[in-house]
Coordinates of C-alpha atoms in Angstrom, one line a residue:
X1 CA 113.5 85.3 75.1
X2 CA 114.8 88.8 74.7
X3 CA 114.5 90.6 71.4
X4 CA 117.5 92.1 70.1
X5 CA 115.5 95.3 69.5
X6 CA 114.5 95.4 73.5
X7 CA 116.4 97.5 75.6
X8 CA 117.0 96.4 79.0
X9 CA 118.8 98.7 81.2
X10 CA 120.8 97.3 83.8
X11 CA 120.2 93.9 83.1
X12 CA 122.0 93.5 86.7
X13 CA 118.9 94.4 88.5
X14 CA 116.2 92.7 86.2
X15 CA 115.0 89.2 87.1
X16 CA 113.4 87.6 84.3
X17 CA 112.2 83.7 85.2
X18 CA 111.5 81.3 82.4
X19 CA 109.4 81.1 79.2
X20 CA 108.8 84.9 79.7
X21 CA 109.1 87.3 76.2
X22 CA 110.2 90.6 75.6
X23 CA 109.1 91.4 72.0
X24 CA 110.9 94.5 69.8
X25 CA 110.5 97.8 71.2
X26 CA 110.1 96.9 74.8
X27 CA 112.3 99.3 77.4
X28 CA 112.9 97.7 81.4
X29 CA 114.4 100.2 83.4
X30 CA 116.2 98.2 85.7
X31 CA 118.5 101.6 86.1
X32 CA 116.0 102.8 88.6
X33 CA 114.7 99.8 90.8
X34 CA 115.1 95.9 90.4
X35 CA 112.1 94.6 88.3
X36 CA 111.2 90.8 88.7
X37 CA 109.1 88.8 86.1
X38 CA 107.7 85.4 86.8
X39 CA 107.3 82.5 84.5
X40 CA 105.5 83.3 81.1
X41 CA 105.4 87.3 80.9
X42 CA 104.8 88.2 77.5
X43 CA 105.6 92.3 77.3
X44 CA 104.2 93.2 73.8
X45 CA 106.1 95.4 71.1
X46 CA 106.5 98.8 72.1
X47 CA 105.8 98.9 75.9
X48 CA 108.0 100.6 78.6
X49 CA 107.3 103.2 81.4
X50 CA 109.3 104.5 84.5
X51 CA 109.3 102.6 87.4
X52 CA 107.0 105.1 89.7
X53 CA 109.0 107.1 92.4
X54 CA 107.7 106.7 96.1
X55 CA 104.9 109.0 97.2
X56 CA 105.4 111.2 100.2
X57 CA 108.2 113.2 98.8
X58 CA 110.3 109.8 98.8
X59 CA 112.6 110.5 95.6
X60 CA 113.3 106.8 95.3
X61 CA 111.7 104.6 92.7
X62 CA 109.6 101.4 94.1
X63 CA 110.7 98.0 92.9
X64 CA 108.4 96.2 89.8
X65 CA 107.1 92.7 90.7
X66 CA 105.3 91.2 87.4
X67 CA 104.0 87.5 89.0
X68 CA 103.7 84.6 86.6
X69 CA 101.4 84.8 83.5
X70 CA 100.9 88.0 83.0
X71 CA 100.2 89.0 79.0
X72 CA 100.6 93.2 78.2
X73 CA 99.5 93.7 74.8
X74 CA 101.6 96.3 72.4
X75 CA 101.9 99.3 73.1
X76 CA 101.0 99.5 76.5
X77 CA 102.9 102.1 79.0
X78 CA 103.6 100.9 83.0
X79 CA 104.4 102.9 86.1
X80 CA 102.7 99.9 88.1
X81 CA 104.4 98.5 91.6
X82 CA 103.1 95.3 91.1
X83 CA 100.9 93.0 88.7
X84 CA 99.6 89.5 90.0
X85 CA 99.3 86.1 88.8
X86 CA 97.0 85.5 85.6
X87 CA 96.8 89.1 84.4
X88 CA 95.7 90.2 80.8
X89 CA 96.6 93.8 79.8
X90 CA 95.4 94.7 76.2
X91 CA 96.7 96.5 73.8
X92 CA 97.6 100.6 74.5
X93 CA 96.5 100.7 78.0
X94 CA 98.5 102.6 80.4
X95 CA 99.3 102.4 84.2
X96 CA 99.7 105.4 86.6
X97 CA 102.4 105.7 88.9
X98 CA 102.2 103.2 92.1
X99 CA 99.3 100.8 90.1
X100 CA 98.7 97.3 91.7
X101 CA 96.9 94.9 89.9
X102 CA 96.0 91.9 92.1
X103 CA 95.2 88.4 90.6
X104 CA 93.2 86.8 88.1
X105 CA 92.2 90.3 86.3
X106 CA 91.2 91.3 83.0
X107 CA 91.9 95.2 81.6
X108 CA 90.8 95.5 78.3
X109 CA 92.5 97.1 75.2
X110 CA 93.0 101.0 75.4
X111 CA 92.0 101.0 79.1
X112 CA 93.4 104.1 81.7
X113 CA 94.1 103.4 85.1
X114 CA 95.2 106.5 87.2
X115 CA 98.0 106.7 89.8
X116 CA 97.8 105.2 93.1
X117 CA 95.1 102.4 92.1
X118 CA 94.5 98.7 92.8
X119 CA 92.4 96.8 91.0
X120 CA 90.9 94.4 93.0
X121 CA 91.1 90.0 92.3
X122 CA 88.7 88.7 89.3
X123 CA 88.2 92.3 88.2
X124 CA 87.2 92.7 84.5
X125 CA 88.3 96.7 84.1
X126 CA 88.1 99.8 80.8
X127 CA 87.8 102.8 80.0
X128 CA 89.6 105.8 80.6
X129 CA 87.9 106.0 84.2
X130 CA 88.8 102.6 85.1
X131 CA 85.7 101.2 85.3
X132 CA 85.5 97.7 87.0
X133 CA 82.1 96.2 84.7
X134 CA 82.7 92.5 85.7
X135 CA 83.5 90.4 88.5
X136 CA 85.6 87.0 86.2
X137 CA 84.6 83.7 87.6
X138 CA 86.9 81.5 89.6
X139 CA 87.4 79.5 86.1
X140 CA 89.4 82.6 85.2
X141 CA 92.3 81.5 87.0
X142 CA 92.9 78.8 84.8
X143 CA 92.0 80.2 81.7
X144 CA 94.2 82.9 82.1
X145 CA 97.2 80.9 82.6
X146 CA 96.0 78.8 79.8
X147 CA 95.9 81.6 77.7
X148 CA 99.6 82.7 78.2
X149 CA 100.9 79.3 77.7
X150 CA 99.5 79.0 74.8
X151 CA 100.7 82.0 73.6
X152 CA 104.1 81.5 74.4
X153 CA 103.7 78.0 72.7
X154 CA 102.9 79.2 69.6
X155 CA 105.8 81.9 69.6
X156 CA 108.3 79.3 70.3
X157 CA 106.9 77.0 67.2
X158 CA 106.6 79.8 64.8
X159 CA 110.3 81.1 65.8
X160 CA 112.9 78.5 65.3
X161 CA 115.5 80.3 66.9
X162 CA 114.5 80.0 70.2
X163 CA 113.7 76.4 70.1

C-alpha cells in the first residue's frame, strides 16, 4: 500500500515486495539509486532522506536495501545503505549518511545515529550518541517480525480499501 499523499520518485527504480506501507508524507528517492523493500516495511508518516552519496569523493549515491520487517516510526529521516531483517526504528530518529543497521535491532524513539555507522545484530540503541545499552535476546527475532505483522494486520482491517 502506497498513500496517495507519498511521493515516490521514479517509481522505475523502487522495489517494494508485499504487505509493505508507505503512510502520507513519506518521500523514496528512487531518482538517485534503486531502493528495495522487503516484505512488511511500514515507513511511518513524514519520513524521507537522500540516499547517501559514496565516500571517497565518489559523487554517486549508494543503492537502499530495507530487508523484510522493518517498522520506522513517523517522522524519521534516512541516509542509511542498508537496514536488516526484524528492525524497529522509532519515532523521529534520524540516520547519517552510509548507516547499516544489521538484524534483529531495536533503535528507540528520537535516537541519532551519525554517518558511517553500523549497528551491530540484537543491538538495542538511543540517544543522540548512539548508545548501544542492550544486547535483545535471540527471542527478538521473532518478536520483531511478530510485531510488524501485526501491525500491518491491523492497518489492513481498519482500512477497507486495501482489503
Amino acid at each position: 500500500f502506497v498513500s496517495r499523499a507519498a511521493v515516490v520518485e521514479r517509481p522505475s527504480k523502487v522495489e517494494l515486495k508485499g504487505k509493505s506501507v508507505l503512510q502520507p508524507g513519506v518521500r523514496v528517492r528512487g531518482d538517485l539509486a534503486i531502493i528495495r523493500m522487503g516484505r512488511y516495511c511500514w515507513i511511518g508518516e513524514n519520513c524521507g532522506g537522500e540516499n547517501a552519496s559514496g565516500s571517497g569523493g565518489n559523487v554517486g549515491h549508494s543503492n537502499v536495501i530495507l530487508r523484510g520487517h522493518v517498522f520506522m516510526g513517523d517522522n524519521c529521516h534516512s541516509e542509511a545503505t542498508a537496514i536488516g531483517t526484524n528492525v524497529y526504528i522509532g519515532r523521529n530518529c534520524r540516520l547519517g549518511k552510509r548507516v547499516i543497521i544489521k538484524d534483529c535491532c531495536w533503535i528507540q524513539d528520537g535516537t541519532v545515529i551519525g554517518d558511517d555507522t553500523v549497528i551491530p545484530p540484537f543491538s538495542r540503541v538511543e540517544g543522540n550518541g548512539c548508545n548501544i545499552t542492550e544486547e535483545l535476546p535471540p527471542s527478538a527475532a521473532t518478536d520483531l517480525q511478530k510485531l510488524t505483522q501485526e501491525i500491518y494486520q491491523q492497518f489492513v482491517s481498519s482500512n477497507p480499501v486495501t482489503s
